[in-house]
PDB file of C-alpha atoms and ligand atoms in Angstrom:
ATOM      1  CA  UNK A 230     -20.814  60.124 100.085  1.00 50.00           C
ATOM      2  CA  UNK A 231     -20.996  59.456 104.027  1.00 51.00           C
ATOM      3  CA  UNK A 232     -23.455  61.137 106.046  1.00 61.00           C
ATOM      4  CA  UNK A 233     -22.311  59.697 109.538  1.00 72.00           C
ATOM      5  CA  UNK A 234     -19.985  62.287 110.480  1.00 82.00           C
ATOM      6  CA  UNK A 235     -16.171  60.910 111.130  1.00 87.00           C
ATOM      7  CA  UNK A 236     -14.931  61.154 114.453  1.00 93.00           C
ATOM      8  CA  UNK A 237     -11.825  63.190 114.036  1.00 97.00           C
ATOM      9  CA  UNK A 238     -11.750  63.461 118.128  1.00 98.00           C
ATOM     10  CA  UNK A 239      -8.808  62.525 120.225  1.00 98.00           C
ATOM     11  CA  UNK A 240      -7.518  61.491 123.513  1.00 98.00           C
ATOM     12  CA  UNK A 241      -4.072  62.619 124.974  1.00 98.00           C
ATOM     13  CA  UNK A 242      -3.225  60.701 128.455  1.00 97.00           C
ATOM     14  CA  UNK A 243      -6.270  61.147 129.150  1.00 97.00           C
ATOM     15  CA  UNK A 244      -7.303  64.550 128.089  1.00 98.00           C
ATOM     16  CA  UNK A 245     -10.098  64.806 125.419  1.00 98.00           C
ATOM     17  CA  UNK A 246      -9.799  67.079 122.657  1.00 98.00           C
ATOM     18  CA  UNK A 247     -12.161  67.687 120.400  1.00 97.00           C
ATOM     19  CA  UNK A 248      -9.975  68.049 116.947  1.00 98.00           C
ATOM     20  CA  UNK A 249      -6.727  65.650 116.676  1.00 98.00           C
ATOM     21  CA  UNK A 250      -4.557  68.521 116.015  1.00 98.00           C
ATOM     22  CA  UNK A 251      -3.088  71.643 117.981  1.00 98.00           C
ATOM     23  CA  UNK A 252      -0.367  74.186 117.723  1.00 98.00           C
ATOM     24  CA  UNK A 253       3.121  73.259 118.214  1.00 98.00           C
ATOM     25  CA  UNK A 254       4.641  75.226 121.413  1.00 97.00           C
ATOM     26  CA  UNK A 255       6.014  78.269 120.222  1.00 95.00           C
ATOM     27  CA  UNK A 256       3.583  78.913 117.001  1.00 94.00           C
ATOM     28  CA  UNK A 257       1.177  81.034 118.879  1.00 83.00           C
ATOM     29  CA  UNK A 258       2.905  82.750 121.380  1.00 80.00           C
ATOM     30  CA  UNK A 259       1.364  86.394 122.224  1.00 88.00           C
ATOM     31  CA  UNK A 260      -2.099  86.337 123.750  1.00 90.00           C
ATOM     32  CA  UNK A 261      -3.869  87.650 120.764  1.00 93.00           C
ATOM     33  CA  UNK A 262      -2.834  84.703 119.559  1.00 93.00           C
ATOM     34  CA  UNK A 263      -3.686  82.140 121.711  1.00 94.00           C
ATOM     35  CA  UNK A 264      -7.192  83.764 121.867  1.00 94.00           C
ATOM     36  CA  UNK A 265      -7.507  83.683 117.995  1.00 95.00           C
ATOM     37  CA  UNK A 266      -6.489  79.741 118.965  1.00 96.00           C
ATOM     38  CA  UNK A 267      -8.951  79.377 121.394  1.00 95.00           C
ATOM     39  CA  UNK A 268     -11.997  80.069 118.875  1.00 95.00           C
ATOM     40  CA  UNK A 269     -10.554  78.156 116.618  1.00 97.00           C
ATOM     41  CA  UNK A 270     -10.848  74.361 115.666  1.00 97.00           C
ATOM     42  CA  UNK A 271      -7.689  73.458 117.337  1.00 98.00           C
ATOM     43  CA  UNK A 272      -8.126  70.511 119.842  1.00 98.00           C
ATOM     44  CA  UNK A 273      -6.245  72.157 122.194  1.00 98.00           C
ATOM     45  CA  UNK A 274      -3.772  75.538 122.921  1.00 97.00           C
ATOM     46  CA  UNK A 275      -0.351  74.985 124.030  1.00 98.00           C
ATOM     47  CA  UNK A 276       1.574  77.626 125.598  1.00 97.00           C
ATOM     48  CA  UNK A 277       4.953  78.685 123.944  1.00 96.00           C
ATOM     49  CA  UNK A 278       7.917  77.300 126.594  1.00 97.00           C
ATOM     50  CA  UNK A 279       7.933  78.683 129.921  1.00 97.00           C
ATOM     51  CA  UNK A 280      11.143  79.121 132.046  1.00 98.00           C
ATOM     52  CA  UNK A 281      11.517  79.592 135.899  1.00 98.00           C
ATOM     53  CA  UNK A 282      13.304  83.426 135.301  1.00 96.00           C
ATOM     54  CA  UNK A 283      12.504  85.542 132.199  1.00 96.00           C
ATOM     55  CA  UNK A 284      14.576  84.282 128.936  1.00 94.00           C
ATOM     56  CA  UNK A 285      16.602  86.308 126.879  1.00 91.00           C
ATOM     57  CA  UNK A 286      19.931  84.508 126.126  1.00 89.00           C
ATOM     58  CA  UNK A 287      20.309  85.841 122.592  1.00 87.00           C
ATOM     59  CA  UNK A 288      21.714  82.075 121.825  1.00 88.00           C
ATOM     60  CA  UNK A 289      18.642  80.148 122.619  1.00 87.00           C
ATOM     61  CA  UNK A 290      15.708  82.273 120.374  1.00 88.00           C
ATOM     62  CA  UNK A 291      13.164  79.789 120.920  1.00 89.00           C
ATOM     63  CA  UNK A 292      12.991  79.854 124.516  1.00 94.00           C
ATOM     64  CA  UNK A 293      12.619  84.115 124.756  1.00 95.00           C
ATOM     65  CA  UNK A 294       9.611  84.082 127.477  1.00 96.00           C
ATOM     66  CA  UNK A 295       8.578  86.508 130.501  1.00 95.00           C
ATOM     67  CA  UNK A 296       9.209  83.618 133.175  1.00 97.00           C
ATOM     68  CA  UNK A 297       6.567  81.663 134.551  1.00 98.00           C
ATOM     69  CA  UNK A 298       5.069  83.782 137.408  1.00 97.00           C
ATOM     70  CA  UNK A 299       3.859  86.171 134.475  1.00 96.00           C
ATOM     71  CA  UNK A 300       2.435  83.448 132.658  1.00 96.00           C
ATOM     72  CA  UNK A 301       0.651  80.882 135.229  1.00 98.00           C
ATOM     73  CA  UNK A 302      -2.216  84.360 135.132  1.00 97.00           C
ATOM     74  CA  UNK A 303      -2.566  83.902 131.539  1.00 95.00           C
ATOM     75  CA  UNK A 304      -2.944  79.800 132.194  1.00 97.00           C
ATOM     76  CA  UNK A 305      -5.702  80.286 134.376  1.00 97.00           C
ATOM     77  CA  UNK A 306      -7.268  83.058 132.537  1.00 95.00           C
ATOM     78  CA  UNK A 307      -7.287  80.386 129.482  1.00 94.00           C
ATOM     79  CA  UNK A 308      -8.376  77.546 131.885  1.00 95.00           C
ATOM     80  CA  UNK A 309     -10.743  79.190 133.468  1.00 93.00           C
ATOM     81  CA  UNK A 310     -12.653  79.876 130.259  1.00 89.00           C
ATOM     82  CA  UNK A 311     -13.870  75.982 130.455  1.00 82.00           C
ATOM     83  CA  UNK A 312     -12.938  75.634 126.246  1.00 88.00           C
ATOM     84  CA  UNK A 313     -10.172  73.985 124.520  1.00 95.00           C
ATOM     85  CA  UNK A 314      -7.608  71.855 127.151  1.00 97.00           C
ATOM     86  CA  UNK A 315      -4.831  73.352 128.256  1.00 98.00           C
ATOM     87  CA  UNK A 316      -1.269  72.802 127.941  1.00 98.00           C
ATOM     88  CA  UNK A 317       2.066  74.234 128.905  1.00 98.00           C
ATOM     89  CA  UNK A 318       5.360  73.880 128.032  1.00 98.00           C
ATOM     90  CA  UNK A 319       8.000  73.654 130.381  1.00 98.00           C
ATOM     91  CA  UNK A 320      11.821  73.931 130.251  1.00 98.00           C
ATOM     92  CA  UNK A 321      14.640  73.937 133.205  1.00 97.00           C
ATOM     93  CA  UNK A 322      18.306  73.817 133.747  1.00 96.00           C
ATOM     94  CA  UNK A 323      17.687  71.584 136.530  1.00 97.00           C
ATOM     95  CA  UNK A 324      15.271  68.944 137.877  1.00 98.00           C
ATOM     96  CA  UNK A 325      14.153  71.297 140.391  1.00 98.00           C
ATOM     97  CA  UNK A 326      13.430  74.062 138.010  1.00 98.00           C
ATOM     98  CA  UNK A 327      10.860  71.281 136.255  1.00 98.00           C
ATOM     99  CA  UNK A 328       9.395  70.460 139.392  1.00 98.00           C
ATOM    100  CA  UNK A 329       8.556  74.350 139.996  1.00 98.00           C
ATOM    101  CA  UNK A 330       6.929  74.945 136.763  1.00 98.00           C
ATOM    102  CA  UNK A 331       4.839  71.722 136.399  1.00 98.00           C
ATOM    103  CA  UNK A 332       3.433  72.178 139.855  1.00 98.00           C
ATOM    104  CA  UNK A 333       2.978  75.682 139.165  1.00 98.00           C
ATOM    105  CA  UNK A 334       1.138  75.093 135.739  1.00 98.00           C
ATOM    106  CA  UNK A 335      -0.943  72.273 137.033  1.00 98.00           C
ATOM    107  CA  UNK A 336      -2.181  74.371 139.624  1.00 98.00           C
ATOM    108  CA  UNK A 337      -3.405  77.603 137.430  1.00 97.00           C
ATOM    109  CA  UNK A 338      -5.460  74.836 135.171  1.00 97.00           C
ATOM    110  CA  UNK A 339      -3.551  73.363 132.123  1.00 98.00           C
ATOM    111  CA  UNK A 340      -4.642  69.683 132.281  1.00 98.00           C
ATOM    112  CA  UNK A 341      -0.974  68.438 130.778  1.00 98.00           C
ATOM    113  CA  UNK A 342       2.100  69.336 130.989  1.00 98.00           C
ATOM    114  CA  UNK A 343       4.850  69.054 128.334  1.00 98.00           C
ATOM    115  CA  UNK A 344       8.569  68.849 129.507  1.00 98.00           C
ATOM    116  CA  UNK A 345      10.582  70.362 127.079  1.00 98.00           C
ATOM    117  CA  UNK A 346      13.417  67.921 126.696  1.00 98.00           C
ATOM    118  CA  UNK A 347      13.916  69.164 122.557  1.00 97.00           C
ATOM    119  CA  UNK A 348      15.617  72.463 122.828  1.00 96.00           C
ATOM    120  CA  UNK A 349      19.126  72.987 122.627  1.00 95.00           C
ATOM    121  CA  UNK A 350      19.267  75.049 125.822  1.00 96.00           C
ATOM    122  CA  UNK A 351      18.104  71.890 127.711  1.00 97.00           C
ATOM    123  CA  UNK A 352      20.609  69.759 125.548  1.00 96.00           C
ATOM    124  CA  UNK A 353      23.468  72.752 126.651  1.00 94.00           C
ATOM    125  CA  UNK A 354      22.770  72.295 130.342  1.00 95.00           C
ATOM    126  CA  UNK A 355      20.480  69.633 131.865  1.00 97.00           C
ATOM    127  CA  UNK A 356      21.766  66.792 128.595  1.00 97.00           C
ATOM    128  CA  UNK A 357      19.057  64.295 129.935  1.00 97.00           C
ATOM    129  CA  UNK A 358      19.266  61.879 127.101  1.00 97.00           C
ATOM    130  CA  UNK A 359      22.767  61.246 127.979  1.00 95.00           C
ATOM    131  CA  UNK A 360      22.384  59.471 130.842  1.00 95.00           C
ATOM    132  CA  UNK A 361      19.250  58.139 131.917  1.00 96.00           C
ATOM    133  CA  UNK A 362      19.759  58.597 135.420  1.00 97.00           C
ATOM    134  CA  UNK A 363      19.792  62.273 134.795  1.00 97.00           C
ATOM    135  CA  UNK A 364      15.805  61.586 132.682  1.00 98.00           C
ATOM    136  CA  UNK A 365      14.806  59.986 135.702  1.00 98.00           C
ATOM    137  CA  UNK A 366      15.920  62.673 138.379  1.00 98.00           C
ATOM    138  CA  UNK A 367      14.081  65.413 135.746  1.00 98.00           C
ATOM    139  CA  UNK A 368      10.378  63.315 135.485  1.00 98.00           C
ATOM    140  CA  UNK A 369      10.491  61.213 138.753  1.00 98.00           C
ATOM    141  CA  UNK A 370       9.822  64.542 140.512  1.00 98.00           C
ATOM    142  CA  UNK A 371       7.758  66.546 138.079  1.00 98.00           C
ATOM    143  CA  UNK A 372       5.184  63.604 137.761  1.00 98.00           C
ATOM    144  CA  UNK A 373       4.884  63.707 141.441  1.00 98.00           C
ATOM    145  CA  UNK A 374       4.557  67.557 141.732  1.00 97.00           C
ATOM    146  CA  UNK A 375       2.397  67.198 138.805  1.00 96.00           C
ATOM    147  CA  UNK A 376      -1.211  66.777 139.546  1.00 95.00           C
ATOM    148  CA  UNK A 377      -2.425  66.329 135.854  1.00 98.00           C
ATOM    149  CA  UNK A 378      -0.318  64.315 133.347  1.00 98.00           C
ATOM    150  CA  UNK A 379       3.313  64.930 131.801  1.00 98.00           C
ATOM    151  CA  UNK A 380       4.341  64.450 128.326  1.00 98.00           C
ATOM    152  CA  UNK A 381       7.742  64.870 127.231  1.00 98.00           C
ATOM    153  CA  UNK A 382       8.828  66.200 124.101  1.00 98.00           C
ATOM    154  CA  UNK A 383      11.517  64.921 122.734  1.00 98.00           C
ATOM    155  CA  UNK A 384      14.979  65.922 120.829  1.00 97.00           C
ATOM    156  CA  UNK A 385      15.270  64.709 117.246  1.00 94.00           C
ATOM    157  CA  UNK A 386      17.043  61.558 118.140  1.00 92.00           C
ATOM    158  CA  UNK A 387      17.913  59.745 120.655  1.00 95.00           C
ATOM    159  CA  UNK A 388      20.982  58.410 121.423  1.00 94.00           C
ATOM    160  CA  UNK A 389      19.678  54.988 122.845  1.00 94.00           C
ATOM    161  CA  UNK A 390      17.260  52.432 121.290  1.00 96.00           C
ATOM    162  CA  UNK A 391      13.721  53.848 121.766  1.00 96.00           C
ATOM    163  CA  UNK A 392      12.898  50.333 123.817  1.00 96.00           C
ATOM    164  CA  UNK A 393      15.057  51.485 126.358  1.00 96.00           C
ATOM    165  CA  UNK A 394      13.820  55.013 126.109  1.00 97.00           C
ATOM    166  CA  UNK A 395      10.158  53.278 126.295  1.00 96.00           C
ATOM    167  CA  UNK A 396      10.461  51.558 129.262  1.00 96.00           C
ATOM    168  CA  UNK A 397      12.549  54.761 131.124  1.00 97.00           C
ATOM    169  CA  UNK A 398       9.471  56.869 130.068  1.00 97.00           C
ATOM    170  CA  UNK A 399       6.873  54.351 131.302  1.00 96.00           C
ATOM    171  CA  UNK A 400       8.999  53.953 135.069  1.00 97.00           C
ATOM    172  CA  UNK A 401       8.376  57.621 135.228  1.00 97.00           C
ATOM    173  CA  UNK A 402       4.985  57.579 134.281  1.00 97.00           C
ATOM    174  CA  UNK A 403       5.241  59.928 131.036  1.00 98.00           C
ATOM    175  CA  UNK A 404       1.667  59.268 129.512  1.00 95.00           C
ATOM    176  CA  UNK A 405       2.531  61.012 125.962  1.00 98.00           C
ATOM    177  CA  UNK A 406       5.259  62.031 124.058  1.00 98.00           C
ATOM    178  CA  UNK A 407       5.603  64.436 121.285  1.00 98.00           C
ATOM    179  CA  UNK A 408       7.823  63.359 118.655  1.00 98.00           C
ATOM    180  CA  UNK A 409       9.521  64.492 115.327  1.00 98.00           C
ATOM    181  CA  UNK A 410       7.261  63.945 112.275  1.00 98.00           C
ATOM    182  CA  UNK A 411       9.657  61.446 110.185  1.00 97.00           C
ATOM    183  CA  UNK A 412      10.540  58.060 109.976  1.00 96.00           C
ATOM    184  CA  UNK A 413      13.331  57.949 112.551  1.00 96.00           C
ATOM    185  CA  UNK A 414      11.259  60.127 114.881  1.00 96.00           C
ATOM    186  CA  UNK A 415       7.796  58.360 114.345  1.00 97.00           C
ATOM    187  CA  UNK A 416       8.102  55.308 112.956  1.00 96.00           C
ATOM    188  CA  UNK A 417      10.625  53.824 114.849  1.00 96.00           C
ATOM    189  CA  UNK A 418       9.813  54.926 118.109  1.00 97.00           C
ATOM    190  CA  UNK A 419       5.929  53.493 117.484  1.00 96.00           C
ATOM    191  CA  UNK A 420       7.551  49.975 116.486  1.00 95.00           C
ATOM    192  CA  UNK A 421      10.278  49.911 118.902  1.00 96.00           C
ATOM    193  CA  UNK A 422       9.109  51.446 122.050  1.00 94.00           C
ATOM    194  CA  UNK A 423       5.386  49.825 122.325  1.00 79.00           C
ATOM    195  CA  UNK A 424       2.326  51.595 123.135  1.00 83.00           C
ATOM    196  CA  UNK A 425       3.040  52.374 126.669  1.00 87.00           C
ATOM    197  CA  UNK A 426       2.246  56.144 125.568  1.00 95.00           C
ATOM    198  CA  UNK A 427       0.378  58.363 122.882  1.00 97.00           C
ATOM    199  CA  UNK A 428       2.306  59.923 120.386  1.00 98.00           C
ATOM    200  CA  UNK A 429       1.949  63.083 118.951  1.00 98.00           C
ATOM    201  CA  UNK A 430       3.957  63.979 115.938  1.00 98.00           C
ATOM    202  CA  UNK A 431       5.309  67.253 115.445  1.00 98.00           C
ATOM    203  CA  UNK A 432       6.968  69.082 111.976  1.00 98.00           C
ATOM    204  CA  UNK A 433       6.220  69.453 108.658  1.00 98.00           C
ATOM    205  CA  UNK A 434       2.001  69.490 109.096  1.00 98.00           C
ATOM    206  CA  UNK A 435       0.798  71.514 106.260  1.00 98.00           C
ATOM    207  CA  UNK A 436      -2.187  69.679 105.089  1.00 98.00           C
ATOM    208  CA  UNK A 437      -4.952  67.327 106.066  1.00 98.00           C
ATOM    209  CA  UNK A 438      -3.493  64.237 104.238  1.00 97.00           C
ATOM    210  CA  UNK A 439      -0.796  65.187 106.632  1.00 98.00           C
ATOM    211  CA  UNK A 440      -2.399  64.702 109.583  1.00 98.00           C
ATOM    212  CA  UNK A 441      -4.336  61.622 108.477  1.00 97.00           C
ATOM    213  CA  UNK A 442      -0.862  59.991 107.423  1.00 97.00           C
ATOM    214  CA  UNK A 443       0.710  60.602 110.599  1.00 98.00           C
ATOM    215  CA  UNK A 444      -2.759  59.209 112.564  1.00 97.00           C
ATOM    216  CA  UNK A 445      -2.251  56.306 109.915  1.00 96.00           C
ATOM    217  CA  UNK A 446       1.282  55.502 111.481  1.00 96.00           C
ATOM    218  CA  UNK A 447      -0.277  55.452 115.233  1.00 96.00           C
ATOM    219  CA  UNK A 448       0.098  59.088 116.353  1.00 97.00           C
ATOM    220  CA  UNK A 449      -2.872  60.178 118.369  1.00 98.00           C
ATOM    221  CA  UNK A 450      -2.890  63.646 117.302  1.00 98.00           C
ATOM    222  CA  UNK A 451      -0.603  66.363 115.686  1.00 98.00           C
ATOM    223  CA  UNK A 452       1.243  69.651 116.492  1.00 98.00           C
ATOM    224  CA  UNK A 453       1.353  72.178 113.961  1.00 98.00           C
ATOM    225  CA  UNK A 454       4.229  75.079 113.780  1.00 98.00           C
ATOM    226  CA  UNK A 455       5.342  76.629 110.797  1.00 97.00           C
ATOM    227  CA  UNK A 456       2.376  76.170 108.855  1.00 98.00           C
ATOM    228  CA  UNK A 457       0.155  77.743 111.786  1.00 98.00           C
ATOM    229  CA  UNK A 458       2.773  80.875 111.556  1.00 96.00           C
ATOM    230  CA  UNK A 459       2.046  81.305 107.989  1.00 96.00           C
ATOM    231  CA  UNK A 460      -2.082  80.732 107.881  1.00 97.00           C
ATOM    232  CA  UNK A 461      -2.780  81.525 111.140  1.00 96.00           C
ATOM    233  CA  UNK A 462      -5.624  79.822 113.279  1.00 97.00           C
ATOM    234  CA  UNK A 463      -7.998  79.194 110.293  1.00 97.00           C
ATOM    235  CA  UNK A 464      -5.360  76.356 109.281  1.00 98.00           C
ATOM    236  CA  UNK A 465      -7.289  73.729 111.868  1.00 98.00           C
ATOM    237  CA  UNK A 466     -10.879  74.336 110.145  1.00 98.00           C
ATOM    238  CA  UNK A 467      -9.027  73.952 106.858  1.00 98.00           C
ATOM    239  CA  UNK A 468      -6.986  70.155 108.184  1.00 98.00           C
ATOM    240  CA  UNK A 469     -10.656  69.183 109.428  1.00 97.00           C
ATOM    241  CA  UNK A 470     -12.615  70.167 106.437  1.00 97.00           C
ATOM    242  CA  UNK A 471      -9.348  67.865 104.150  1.00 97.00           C
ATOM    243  CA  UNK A 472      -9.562  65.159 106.192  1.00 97.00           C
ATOM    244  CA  UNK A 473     -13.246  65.221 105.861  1.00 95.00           C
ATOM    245  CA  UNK A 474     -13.131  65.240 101.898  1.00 93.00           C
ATOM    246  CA  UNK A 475     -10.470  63.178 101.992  1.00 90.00           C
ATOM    247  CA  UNK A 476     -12.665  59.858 103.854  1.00 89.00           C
ATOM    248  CA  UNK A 477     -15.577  60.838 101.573  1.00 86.00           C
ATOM    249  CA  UNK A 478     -17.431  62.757 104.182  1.00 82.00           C
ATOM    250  CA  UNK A 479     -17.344  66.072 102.349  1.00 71.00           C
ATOM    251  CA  UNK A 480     -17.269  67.075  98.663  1.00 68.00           C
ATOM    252  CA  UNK A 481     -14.591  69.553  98.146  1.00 62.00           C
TER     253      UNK A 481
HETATM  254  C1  FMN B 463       8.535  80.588 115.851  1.00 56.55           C
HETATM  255  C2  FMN B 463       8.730  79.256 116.531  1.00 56.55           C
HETATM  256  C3  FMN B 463       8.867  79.206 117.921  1.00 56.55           C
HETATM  257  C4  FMN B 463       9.027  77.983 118.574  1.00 56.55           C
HETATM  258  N1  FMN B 463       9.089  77.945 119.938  1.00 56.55           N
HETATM  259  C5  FMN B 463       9.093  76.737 120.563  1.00 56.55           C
HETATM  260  C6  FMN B 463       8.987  76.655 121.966  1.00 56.55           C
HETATM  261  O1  FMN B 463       8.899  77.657 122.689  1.00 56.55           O
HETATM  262  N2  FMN B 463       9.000  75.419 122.532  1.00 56.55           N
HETATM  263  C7  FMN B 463       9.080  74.261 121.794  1.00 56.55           C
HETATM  264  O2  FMN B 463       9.052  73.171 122.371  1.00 56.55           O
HETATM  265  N3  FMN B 463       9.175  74.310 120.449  1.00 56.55           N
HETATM  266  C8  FMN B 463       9.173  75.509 119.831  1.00 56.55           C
HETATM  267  N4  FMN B 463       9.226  75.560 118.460  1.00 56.55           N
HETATM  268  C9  FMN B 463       9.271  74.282 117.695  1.00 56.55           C
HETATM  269  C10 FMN B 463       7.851  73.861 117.307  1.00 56.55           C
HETATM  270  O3  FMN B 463       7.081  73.597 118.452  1.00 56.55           O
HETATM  271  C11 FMN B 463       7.856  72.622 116.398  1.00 56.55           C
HETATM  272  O4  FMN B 463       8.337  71.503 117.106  1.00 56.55           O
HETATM  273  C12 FMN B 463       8.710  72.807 115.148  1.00 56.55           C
HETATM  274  O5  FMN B 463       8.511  74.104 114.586  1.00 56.55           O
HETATM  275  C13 FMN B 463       8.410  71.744 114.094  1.00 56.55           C
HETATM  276  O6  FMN B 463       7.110  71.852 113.604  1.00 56.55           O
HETATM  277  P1  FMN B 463       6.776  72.565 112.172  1.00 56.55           P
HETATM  278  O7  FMN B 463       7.558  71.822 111.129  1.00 56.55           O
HETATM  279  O8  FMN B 463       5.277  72.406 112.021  1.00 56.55           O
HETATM  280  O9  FMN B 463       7.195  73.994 112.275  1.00 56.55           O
HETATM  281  C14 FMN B 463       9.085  76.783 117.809  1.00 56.55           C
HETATM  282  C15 FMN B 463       8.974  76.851 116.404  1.00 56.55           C
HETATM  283  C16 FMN B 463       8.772  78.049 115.763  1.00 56.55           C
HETATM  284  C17 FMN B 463       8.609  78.079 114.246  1.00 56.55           C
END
């Protein structure tokens, strides 16, 4: 057995976190929550998906939020406690709306900011994977509003090769990207679009052998969502204490 401790540390454009895994956005979402998260071994907490005006479109579930100006207190609140990084989610119907929220996030503390280019309501009206001028015009300006870095999540697939989507990314200056947790999300996007950016792989995290294949393919770190739901915040202790066993640190 080991007795040097494995590093199991991670850093995300530039932000250090002390655990390679954190919630997904949206697994966490009520401030009970995210304080449970914030004692917890989670390597960061990221805020479920903020909007410019409060969301209730009965279509679009996963975006339900207050609007931002009741959330950028909570942000600093969080920030201000000096503990775990961090980071909120942001989603608009225009490039505008982006620009608003990053600027406004970055101010009240989170040290990164994810764009929300996944969800269906951003598919519905902004559709910035189907022209890549219309990427540019969304993370041109939030980059520059920005004053701490921008990741992007992204939709399941994308309908261009990821070295295109690579080197769009990289003009903007995305530093990270959080990407679907399976071959054609993962995989191919690590082989095809370089290493201009970390990864962090999102879906189906249940386990520590999860995390430490995903790490394996060349993500930096992992979001966890439906598993988090299910456990609750104990889950990262548990991922550490697996991966531990698992690279003969720890006996189980
Ligand atoms: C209850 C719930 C709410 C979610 N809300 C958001 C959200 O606000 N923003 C977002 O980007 N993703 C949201 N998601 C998607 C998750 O962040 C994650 O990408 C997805 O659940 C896949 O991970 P999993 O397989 O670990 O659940 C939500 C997922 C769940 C289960």
């Amino acid at each position: 057995m080991s007795t040097r401790p494995v590093d199991l540390s991670t850093t995300i454009a530039g932000v250090r976190m002390s655990f390679c895994a954190m919630n997904a956005s949206g697994a966490c979402a009520d401030t009970e929550e995210l304080r449970q998260l914030a004692t917890s071994r989670a390597g960061a907490i990221v805020l479920k998906t903020a909007t410019v005006h409060p969301f209730v479109h009965p279509q679009f579930r996963s975006l339900h939020n207050p609007g931002y100006d009741k959330l950028v207190p909570l942000v600093r609140q969080f920030a201000a406690r000096g503990g775990k990084p961090v980071i909120v989610s942001i989603a608009g119907a225009t490039p505008e709306e982006y620009t608003v929220l990053g600027r406004a996030f970055a101010e009240a503390g989170a040290v990164l900011i994810e764009a929300n280019l996944a969800d269906d309501w951003v598919t519905a009206t902004l559709a910035p994977f189907e022209d890549t001028r219309v990427l540019r015009a969304v993370l041109e300006p939030l980059v520059a509003a920005s004053t701490v870095p921008v990741s992007v999540k992204l939709p399941d697939r994308v309908p261009f090769p990821y070295a295109r989507l690579g080197r769009e990314l990289t003009a903007c200056g995305i530093r990270a990207v959080v990407a679907k947790n399976d071959f054609a999300g993962l995989e191919k996007l690590l082989l095809e679009a370089g290493k201009a950016f970390d990864v962090i792989a999102a879906g189906g995290i249940k386990s520590g052998y999860d995390v430490s294949r995903a790490l394996a393919k060349g993500a930096k770190a992992v979001q966890v969502g439906s598993a988090l739901t299910l456990e609750g915040a104990g889950i990262f202790a548990r991922l550490e204490r697996e991966m531990r066993i698992a690279r003969g640190e720890r006996r189980g």
